[in-house]
């Protein structure tokens, strides 16, 4: 949408601003929870500290699933241990880093009442999701290959 003078209108409705603020709060809450966890030295199983069951796939097959290590990766990112996070699960590390960087952007955009720096479009979202999924699958394949 263009305004007079050819400028794009990136303004946000009060409802959109609320959703952005809520999304930022969720991201920051997940990071705070991850910070309270002790990363598993094995690189997976950290989620069990939250009372969740062990990985069903890993228990039954002995093979880790694509999401094994994601909570551990978040716990490492919350401590600034990026190398360890990547070793635990690259897609999980990317998700946590995205949360760290997106939260301030979402809050500032909500406060400003308009998208700052970048307005996410369906195309951008689909590209990001596809790249994330490809990274998750490739990282899983590499973890399976190296044991």
CSV table of N, CA and C in Angstrom, one decimal:
chain,number,residue,atom,x,y,z
A,1,UNK,N,0.9,-1.2,0.0
A,1,UNK,CA,0.0,0.0,0.0
A,1,UNK,C,0.9,1.2,0.0
A,2,UNK,N,0.5,2.2,-0.9
A,2,UNK,CA,1.4,3.4,-0.9
A,2,UNK,C,0.6,4.6,-0.4
A,3,UNK,N,1.3,5.5,0.3
A,3,UNK,CA,0.7,6.7,0.7
A,3,UNK,C,1.0,7.8,-0.3
A,4,UNK,N,0.5,9.0,-0.1
A,4,UNK,CA,0.9,10.1,-0.9
A,4,UNK,C,2.4,10.3,-1.0
A,5,UNK,N,2.9,10.6,-2.1
A,5,UNK,CA,4.4,10.8,-2.3
A,5,UNK,C,5.1,9.5,-2.5
A,6,UNK,N,4.4,8.4,-2.7
A,6,UNK,CA,5.0,7.1,-3.1
A,6,UNK,C,5.6,6.3,-1.9
A,7,UNK,N,5.4,6.8,-0.7
A,7,UNK,CA,5.9,6.0,0.4
A,7,UNK,C,5.0,4.8,0.7
A,8,UNK,N,5.6,3.7,1.1
A,8,UNK,CA,4.8,2.5,1.5
A,8,UNK,C,4.3,2.8,2.9
A,9,UNK,N,3.1,2.2,3.1
A,9,UNK,CA,2.4,2.3,4.4
A,9,UNK,C,2.7,1.0,5.2
A,10,UNK,N,3.5,1.1,6.2
A,10,UNK,CA,3.8,-0.1,7.0
A,10,UNK,C,3.2,0.0,8.4
A,11,UNK,N,2.1,0.9,8.5
A,11,UNK,CA,1.5,1.1,9.8
A,11,UNK,C,0.7,-0.2,10.3
A,12,UNK,N,0.6,-0.3,11.6
A,12,UNK,CA,0.0,-1.5,12.2
A,12,UNK,C,-1.2,-1.1,13.0
A,13,UNK,N,-2.2,-1.9,12.9
A,13,UNK,CA,-3.5,-1.7,13.6
A,13,UNK,C,-3.2,-2.0,15.1
A,14,UNK,N,-4.1,-1.5,16.0
A,14,UNK,CA,-3.9,-1.8,17.4
A,14,UNK,C,-3.9,-3.3,17.6
A,15,UNK,N,-4.7,-4.1,16.9
A,15,UNK,CA,-4.7,-5.5,17.1
A,15,UNK,C,-3.4,-6.1,16.6
A,16,UNK,N,-2.8,-5.7,15.5
A,16,UNK,CA,-1.5,-6.1,15.0
A,16,UNK,C,-0.4,-5.8,16.0
A,17,UNK,N,-0.5,-4.6,16.6
A,17,UNK,CA,0.5,-4.2,17.6
A,17,UNK,C,0.4,-5.1,18.8
A,18,UNK,N,-0.8,-5.5,19.2
A,18,UNK,CA,-0.9,-6.4,20.3
A,18,UNK,C,-0.3,-7.8,20.0
A,19,UNK,N,-0.6,-8.3,18.8
A,19,UNK,CA,0.0,-9.6,18.4
A,19,UNK,C,1.5,-9.5,18.4
A,20,UNK,N,2.1,-8.4,17.9
A,20,UNK,CA,3.6,-8.3,17.9
A,20,UNK,C,4.1,-8.3,19.3
A,21,UNK,N,3.5,-7.6,20.2
A,21,UNK,CA,3.9,-7.5,21.6
A,21,UNK,C,3.8,-8.9,22.2
A,22,UNK,N,2.7,-9.6,22.0
A,22,UNK,CA,2.5,-10.9,22.6
A,22,UNK,C,3.5,-11.9,22.0
A,23,UNK,N,3.8,-11.8,20.7
A,23,UNK,CA,4.8,-12.7,20.1
A,23,UNK,C,6.2,-12.5,20.8
A,24,UNK,N,6.5,-11.2,21.0
A,24,UNK,CA,7.8,-10.9,21.6
A,24,UNK,C,7.8,-11.4,23.0
A,25,UNK,N,6.7,-11.3,23.8
A,25,UNK,CA,6.7,-11.8,25.1
A,25,UNK,C,6.9,-13.3,25.1
A,26,UNK,N,6.2,-14.0,24.2
A,26,UNK,CA,6.4,-15.5,24.1
A,26,UNK,C,7.8,-15.8,23.8
A,27,UNK,N,8.5,-15.2,22.9
A,27,UNK,CA,9.9,-15.4,22.5
A,27,UNK,C,10.8,-15.2,23.7
A,28,UNK,N,10.6,-14.1,24.4
A,28,UNK,CA,11.4,-13.8,25.6
A,28,UNK,C,11.1,-14.8,26.7
A,29,UNK,N,9.9,-15.2,26.9
A,29,UNK,CA,9.5,-16.2,27.9
A,29,UNK,C,10.2,-17.6,27.6
A,30,UNK,N,10.2,-18.0,26.3
A,30,UNK,CA,10.9,-19.2,26.0
A,30,UNK,C,12.4,-19.1,26.2
A,31,UNK,N,13.0,-18.0,26.0
A,31,UNK,CA,14.4,-17.8,26.2
A,31,UNK,C,14.7,-17.8,27.7
A,32,UNK,N,13.8,-17.2,28.5
A,32,UNK,CA,14.0,-17.2,30.0
A,32,UNK,C,13.8,-18.6,30.5
A,33,UNK,N,12.9,-19.4,30.0
A,33,UNK,CA,12.8,-20.8,30.4
A,33,UNK,C,14.0,-21.6,30.1
A,34,UNK,N,14.5,-21.4,28.8
A,34,UNK,CA,15.7,-22.0,28.4
A,34,UNK,C,16.9,-21.7,29.2
A,35,UNK,N,17.0,-20.4,29.7
A,35,UNK,CA,18.1,-20.0,30.5
A,35,UNK,C,18.0,-20.7,31.9
A,36,UNK,N,16.8,-21.1,32.3
A,36,UNK,CA,16.7,-21.8,33.6
A,36,UNK,C,17.0,-23.2,33.6
A,37,UNK,N,17.2,-23.8,32.3
A,37,UNK,CA,17.5,-25.2,32.2
A,37,UNK,C,19.0,-25.4,32.2
A,38,UNK,N,19.5,-26.6,32.6
A,38,UNK,CA,20.9,-26.9,32.5
A,38,UNK,C,21.0,-27.8,31.2
A,39,UNK,N,21.8,-27.3,30.2
A,39,UNK,CA,22.0,-28.0,29.0
A,39,UNK,C,22.5,-29.4,29.2
A,40,UNK,N,21.9,-30.4,28.6
A,40,UNK,CA,22.4,-31.8,28.8
A,40,UNK,C,23.8,-31.9,28.2
A,41,UNK,N,24.7,-32.6,28.9
A,41,UNK,CA,26.0,-32.8,28.3
A,41,UNK,C,26.0,-33.7,27.1
A,42,UNK,N,24.9,-34.5,26.9
A,42,UNK,CA,24.8,-35.4,25.8
A,42,UNK,C,24.3,-34.7,24.5
A,43,UNK,N,23.8,-33.4,24.7
A,43,UNK,CA,23.3,-32.7,23.6
A,43,UNK,C,21.8,-32.9,23.3
A,44,UNK,N,21.2,-33.7,24.1
A,44,UNK,CA,19.7,-33.9,24.0
A,44,UNK,C,19.2,-34.4,25.3
A,45,UNK,N,17.9,-34.2,25.5
A,45,UNK,CA,17.2,-34.6,26.7
A,45,UNK,C,17.0,-33.5,27.7
A,46,UNK,N,17.4,-32.3,27.4
A,46,UNK,CA,17.2,-31.1,28.3
A,46,UNK,C,15.8,-30.9,28.5
A,47,UNK,N,14.9,-31.2,27.5
A,47,UNK,CA,13.5,-30.9,27.7
A,47,UNK,C,12.9,-31.7,28.9
A,48,UNK,N,13.5,-32.8,29.3
A,48,UNK,CA,13.0,-33.6,30.4
A,48,UNK,C,13.0,-32.8,31.7
A,49,UNK,N,13.8,-31.8,31.8
A,49,UNK,CA,13.8,-31.0,33.0
A,49,UNK,C,12.4,-30.2,33.1
A,50,UNK,N,11.7,-30.1,32.0
A,50,UNK,CA,10.4,-29.5,32.1
A,50,UNK,C,9.2,-30.5,32.3
A,51,UNK,N,9.6,-31.7,32.6
A,51,UNK,CA,8.6,-32.7,32.9
A,51,UNK,C,8.1,-33.4,31.7
A,52,UNK,N,8.7,-33.2,30.5
A,52,UNK,CA,8.3,-33.8,29.3
A,52,UNK,C,9.0,-35.2,29.2
A,53,UNK,N,8.4,-36.0,28.4
A,53,UNK,CA,8.9,-37.4,28.3
A,53,UNK,C,10.1,-37.4,27.4
A,54,UNK,N,10.9,-38.5,27.5
A,54,UNK,CA,12.0,-38.6,26.6
A,54,UNK,C,11.6,-38.8,25.2
A,55,UNK,N,12.4,-38.5,24.2
A,55,UNK,CA,12.1,-38.7,22.8
A,55,UNK,C,11.6,-40.1,22.5
A,56,UNK,N,10.4,-40.2,22.0
A,56,UNK,CA,9.8,-41.5,21.7
A,56,UNK,C,10.6,-42.2,20.6
A,57,UNK,N,11.0,-41.5,19.6
A,57,UNK,CA,11.7,-42.1,18.4
A,57,UNK,C,13.1,-42.6,18.9
A,58,UNK,N,13.8,-41.8,19.7
A,58,UNK,CA,15.1,-42.2,20.2
A,58,UNK,C,15.0,-43.4,21.1
A,59,UNK,N,14.0,-43.4,21.9
A,59,UNK,CA,13.8,-44.5,22.9
A,59,UNK,C,13.6,-45.8,22.1
A,60,UNK,N,12.8,-45.8,21.1
A,60,UNK,CA,12.3,-47.0,20.4
A,60,UNK,C,13.3,-47.5,19.3
A,61,UNK,N,14.0,-46.5,18.7
A,61,UNK,CA,14.9,-46.9,17.5
A,61,UNK,C,16.3,-46.7,17.8
A,62,UNK,N,16.7,-45.9,18.9
A,62,UNK,CA,18.1,-45.6,19.1
A,62,UNK,C,18.6,-44.5,18.2
A,63,UNK,N,17.7,-44.0,17.3
A,63,UNK,CA,18.1,-43.0,16.4
A,63,UNK,C,17.4,-41.6,16.8
A,64,UNK,N,18.2,-40.6,16.9
A,64,UNK,CA,17.6,-39.3,17.3
A,64,UNK,C,16.7,-38.8,16.2
A,65,UNK,N,15.6,-38.1,16.6
A,65,UNK,CA,14.7,-37.5,15.7
A,65,UNK,C,15.3,-36.1,15.3
A,66,UNK,N,14.7,-35.5,14.2
A,66,UNK,CA,15.3,-34.2,13.8
A,66,UNK,C,15.2,-33.1,14.9
A,67,UNK,N,14.3,-33.2,15.9
A,67,UNK,CA,14.2,-32.2,16.9
A,67,UNK,C,15.0,-32.5,18.1
A,68,UNK,N,15.6,-33.7,18.2
A,68,UNK,CA,16.5,-34.0,19.3
A,68,UNK,C,17.6,-32.9,19.5
A,69,UNK,N,17.7,-32.4,20.6
A,69,UNK,CA,18.8,-31.4,20.8
A,69,UNK,C,18.3,-29.9,20.7
A,70,UNK,N,17.0,-29.7,20.3
A,70,UNK,CA,16.6,-28.3,20.1
A,70,UNK,C,16.5,-27.6,21.5
A,71,UNK,N,15.9,-28.2,22.5
A,71,UNK,CA,15.8,-27.5,23.8
A,71,UNK,C,17.2,-27.3,24.3
A,72,UNK,N,18.1,-28.2,24.1
A,72,UNK,CA,19.5,-28.0,24.6
A,72,UNK,C,20.1,-26.9,23.8
A,73,UNK,N,19.9,-26.8,22.5
A,73,UNK,CA,20.4,-25.6,21.7
A,73,UNK,C,19.9,-24.3,22.3
A,74,UNK,N,18.6,-24.2,22.6
A,74,UNK,CA,18.0,-23.0,23.2
A,74,UNK,C,18.7,-22.7,24.5
A,75,UNK,N,18.9,-23.7,25.3
A,75,UNK,CA,19.6,-23.5,26.6
A,75,UNK,C,21.0,-22.9,26.5
A,76,UNK,N,21.7,-23.4,25.4
A,76,UNK,CA,23.0,-22.9,25.2
A,76,UNK,C,23.0,-21.5,24.6
A,77,UNK,N,22.0,-21.2,23.7
A,77,UNK,CA,21.9,-19.8,23.1
A,77,UNK,C,21.6,-18.9,24.3
A,78,UNK,N,20.7,-19.2,25.2
A,78,UNK,CA,20.3,-18.4,26.3
A,78,UNK,C,21.5,-18.0,27.2
A,79,UNK,N,22.6,-18.8,27.1
A,79,UNK,CA,23.8,-18.6,27.8
A,79,UNK,C,24.9,-17.9,27.0
A,80,UNK,N,24.6,-17.7,25.7
A,80,UNK,CA,25.6,-17.2,24.8
A,80,UNK,C,26.6,-18.2,24.3
A,81,UNK,N,26.3,-19.4,24.4
A,81,UNK,CA,27.2,-20.5,24.0
A,81,UNK,C,26.8,-21.0,22.6
A,82,UNK,N,27.0,-20.2,21.6
A,82,UNK,CA,26.6,-20.5,20.3
A,82,UNK,C,27.2,-21.7,19.6
A,83,UNK,N,28.5,-21.9,19.9
A,83,UNK,CA,29.1,-23.1,19.3
A,83,UNK,C,28.5,-24.4,19.8
A,84,UNK,N,28.2,-24.5,21.1
A,84,UNK,CA,27.6,-25.6,21.7
A,84,UNK,C,26.2,-25.8,21.3
A,85,UNK,N,25.5,-24.7,21.1
A,85,UNK,CA,24.1,-24.7,20.6
A,85,UNK,C,24.0,-25.3,19.2
A,86,UNK,N,25.0,-24.9,18.3
A,86,UNK,CA,25.0,-25.5,17.0
A,86,UNK,C,25.3,-26.9,17.0
A,87,UNK,N,26.2,-27.4,17.9
A,87,UNK,CA,26.5,-28.8,18.0
A,87,UNK,C,25.3,-29.6,18.4
A,88,UNK,N,24.5,-29.0,19.3
A,88,UNK,CA,23.3,-29.8,19.8
A,88,UNK,C,22.3,-29.9,18.7
A,89,UNK,N,21.9,-28.8,18.0
A,89,UNK,CA,20.9,-28.8,17.0
A,89,UNK,C,21.0,-27.5,16.2
A,90,UNK,N,21.4,-27.5,15.0
A,90,UNK,CA,21.6,-26.2,14.2
A,90,UNK,C,20.3,-25.5,14.1
A,91,UNK,N,19.2,-26.2,13.7
A,91,UNK,CA,17.9,-25.6,13.5
A,91,UNK,C,17.4,-25.0,14.8
A,92,UNK,N,17.6,-25.7,15.9
A,92,UNK,CA,17.2,-25.2,17.2
A,92,UNK,C,18.0,-23.9,17.6
A,93,UNK,N,19.3,-23.9,17.3
A,93,UNK,CA,20.2,-22.7,17.5
A,93,UNK,C,19.7,-21.6,16.7
A,94,UNK,N,19.3,-21.8,15.4
A,94,UNK,CA,18.8,-20.7,14.6
A,94,UNK,C,17.5,-20.2,15.1
A,95,UNK,N,16.7,-21.1,15.6
A,95,UNK,CA,15.4,-20.6,16.1
A,95,UNK,C,15.6,-19.7,17.3
A,96,UNK,N,16.5,-20.1,18.2
A,96,UNK,CA,16.7,-19.4,19.4
A,96,UNK,C,17.4,-18.0,19.1
A,97,UNK,N,18.3,-18.0,18.1
A,97,UNK,CA,18.9,-16.7,17.7
A,97,UNK,C,17.9,-15.8,17.1
A,98,UNK,N,17.0,-16.4,16.3
A,98,UNK,CA,15.9,-15.7,15.7
A,98,UNK,C,15.0,-15.0,16.8
A,99,UNK,N,14.7,-15.8,17.8
A,99,UNK,CA,13.9,-15.3,19.0
A,99,UNK,C,14.6,-14.1,19.6
A,100,UNK,N,16.0,-14.3,19.8
A,100,UNK,CA,16.8,-13.2,20.5
A,100,UNK,C,16.7,-11.9,19.6
A,101,UNK,N,16.8,-12.1,18.3
A,101,UNK,CA,16.9,-10.9,17.4
A,101,UNK,C,15.5,-10.3,17.1
A,102,UNK,N,14.5,-11.2,17.0
A,102,UNK,CA,13.1,-10.8,16.7
A,102,UNK,C,12.4,-10.1,17.8
A,103,UNK,N,12.6,-10.5,19.0
A,103,UNK,CA,11.9,-9.9,20.1
A,103,UNK,C,12.0,-8.4,20.2
A,104,UNK,N,13.3,-7.8,20.2
A,104,UNK,CA,13.4,-6.3,20.2
A,104,UNK,C,12.7,-5.7,19.0
A,105,UNK,N,12.9,-6.3,17.8
A,105,UNK,CA,12.3,-5.7,16.6
A,105,UNK,C,10.7,-5.7,16.7
A,106,UNK,N,10.2,-6.8,17.2
A,106,UNK,CA,8.7,-6.9,17.4
A,106,UNK,C,8.2,-5.8,18.4
A,107,UNK,N,8.9,-5.7,19.5
A,107,UNK,CA,8.5,-4.7,20.6
A,107,UNK,C,8.6,-3.3,20.0
A,108,UNK,N,9.8,-3.0,19.4
A,108,UNK,CA,9.9,-1.6,18.9
A,108,UNK,C,8.9,-1.3,17.8
A,109,UNK,N,8.6,-2.3,16.9
A,109,UNK,CA,7.6,-2.1,15.9
A,109,UNK,C,6.2,-1.9,16.5
A,110,UNK,N,5.9,-2.7,17.5
A,110,UNK,CA,4.6,-2.5,18.2
A,110,UNK,C,4.5,-1.1,18.8
A,111,UNK,N,5.6,-0.7,19.5
A,111,UNK,CA,5.6,0.6,20.1
A,111,UNK,C,5.5,1.8,19.1
A,112,UNK,N,6.2,1.6,18.0
A,112,UNK,CA,6.2,2.6,16.9
A,112,UNK,C,4.9,2.6,16.1
A,113,UNK,N,4.2,1.5,16.1
A,113,UNK,CA,2.9,1.4,15.4
A,113,UNK,C,3.1,1.2,13.9
A,114,UNK,N,4.3,0.8,13.6
A,114,UNK,CA,4.6,0.5,12.1
A,114,UNK,C,5.8,-0.5,12.1
A,115,UNK,N,5.9,-1.2,11.0
A,115,UNK,CA,7.0,-2.1,10.9
A,115,UNK,C,8.3,-1.3,10.7
A,116,UNK,N,9.3,-1.7,11.5
A,116,UNK,CA,10.6,-1.0,11.4
A,116,UNK,C,11.6,-1.9,10.7
A,117,UNK,N,12.4,-1.3,9.8
A,117,UNK,CA,13.4,-2.0,9.0
A,117,UNK,C,12.9,-2.9,8.0
A,118,UNK,N,12.0,-3.8,8.3
A,118,UNK,CA,11.5,-4.8,7.4
A,118,UNK,C,10.1,-5.2,7.7
A,119,UNK,N,9.3,-5.2,6.6
A,119,UNK,CA,7.9,-5.7,6.8
A,119,UNK,C,7.8,-7.1,6.3
A,120,UNK,N,7.6,-8.1,7.2
A,120,UNK,CA,7.5,-9.4,6.7
A,120,UNK,C,6.4,-9.7,5.7
A,121,UNK,N,6.7,-10.3,4.6
A,121,UNK,CA,5.7,-10.7,3.6
A,121,UNK,C,5.5,-12.2,3.6
A,122,UNK,N,4.5,-12.6,2.9
A,122,UNK,CA,4.3,-14.1,2.8
A,122,UNK,C,5.5,-14.7,2.1
A,123,UNK,N,6.1,-14.1,1.1
A,123,UNK,CA,7.2,-14.6,0.4
A,123,UNK,C,8.4,-14.7,1.4
A,124,UNK,N,8.7,-13.7,2.1
A,124,UNK,CA,9.8,-13.7,3.1
A,124,UNK,C,9.6,-14.8,4.1
A,125,UNK,N,8.4,-14.9,4.6
A,125,UNK,CA,8.1,-16.0,5.6
A,125,UNK,C,8.3,-17.4,5.0
A,126,UNK,N,7.8,-17.6,3.8
A,126,UNK,CA,7.9,-18.9,3.2
A,126,UNK,C,9.4,-19.2,2.9
A,127,UNK,N,10.2,-18.3,2.5
A,127,UNK,CA,11.6,-18.5,2.2
A,127,UNK,C,12.3,-18.9,3.5
A,128,UNK,N,12.0,-18.1,4.6
A,128,UNK,CA,12.7,-18.4,5.9
A,128,UNK,C,12.3,-19.7,6.4
A,129,UNK,N,11.0,-20.1,6.3
A,129,UNK,CA,10.5,-21.4,6.8
A,129,UNK,C,11.2,-22.5,5.9
A,130,UNK,N,11.3,-22.3,4.6
A,130,UNK,CA,11.9,-23.4,3.8
A,130,UNK,C,13.4,-23.5,4.1
A,131,UNK,N,14.1,-22.4,4.3
A,131,UNK,CA,15.5,-22.5,4.6
A,131,UNK,C,15.7,-23.2,6.0
A,132,UNK,N,14.8,-22.8,7.0
A,132,UNK,CA,14.9,-23.4,8.3
A,132,UNK,C,14.7,-24.9,8.2
A,133,UNK,N,13.7,-25.4,7.4
A,133,UNK,CA,13.4,-26.8,7.3
A,133,UNK,C,14.5,-27.5,6.6
A,134,UNK,N,15.1,-26.9,5.6
A,134,UNK,CA,16.2,-27.5,4.9
A,134,UNK,C,17.4,-27.7,5.9
A,135,UNK,N,17.7,-26.7,6.7
A,135,UNK,CA,18.7,-26.7,7.6
A,135,UNK,C,18.5,-27.8,8.6
A,136,UNK,N,17.2,-27.9,9.1
A,136,UNK,CA,16.9,-29.0,10.1
A,136,UNK,C,17.1,-30.4,9.5
A,137,UNK,N,16.7,-30.6,8.3
A,137,UNK,CA,16.9,-31.9,7.6
A,137,UNK,C,18.3,-32.2,7.4
A,138,UNK,N,19.1,-31.2,6.9
A,138,UNK,CA,20.5,-31.4,6.6
A,138,UNK,C,21.3,-31.7,7.9
A,139,UNK,N,21.0,-30.9,8.9
A,139,UNK,CA,21.6,-31.1,10.2
A,139,UNK,C,21.4,-32.4,10.8
A,140,UNK,N,20.1,-32.9,10.7
A,140,UNK,CA,19.7,-34.2,11.1
A,140,UNK,C,20.5,-35.3,10.4
A,141,UNK,N,20.6,-35.1,9.1
A,141,UNK,CA,21.3,-36.1,8.2
A,141,UNK,C,22.8,-36.2,8.6
A,142,UNK,N,23.4,-35.0,8.9
A,142,UNK,CA,24.8,-35.0,9.3
A,142,UNK,C,24.9,-35.6,10.7
A,143,UNK,N,24.0,-35.3,11.6
A,143,UNK,CA,24.1,-35.9,12.9
A,143,UNK,C,24.0,-37.5,12.9
A,144,UNK,N,23.1,-37.9,12.0
A,144,UNK,CA,22.9,-39.4,11.8
A,144,UNK,C,24.2,-40.0,11.2
A,145,UNK,N,24.8,-39.3,10.2
A,145,UNK,CA,26.0,-39.8,9.6
A,145,UNK,C,27.2,-39.9,10.5
A,146,UNK,N,27.4,-38.9,11.3
A,146,UNK,CA,28.5,-38.9,12.2
A,146,UNK,C,28.3,-39.7,13.5
A,147,UNK,N,27.0,-40.0,13.8
A,147,UNK,CA,26.7,-40.8,14.9
A,147,UNK,C,26.7,-40.0,16.2
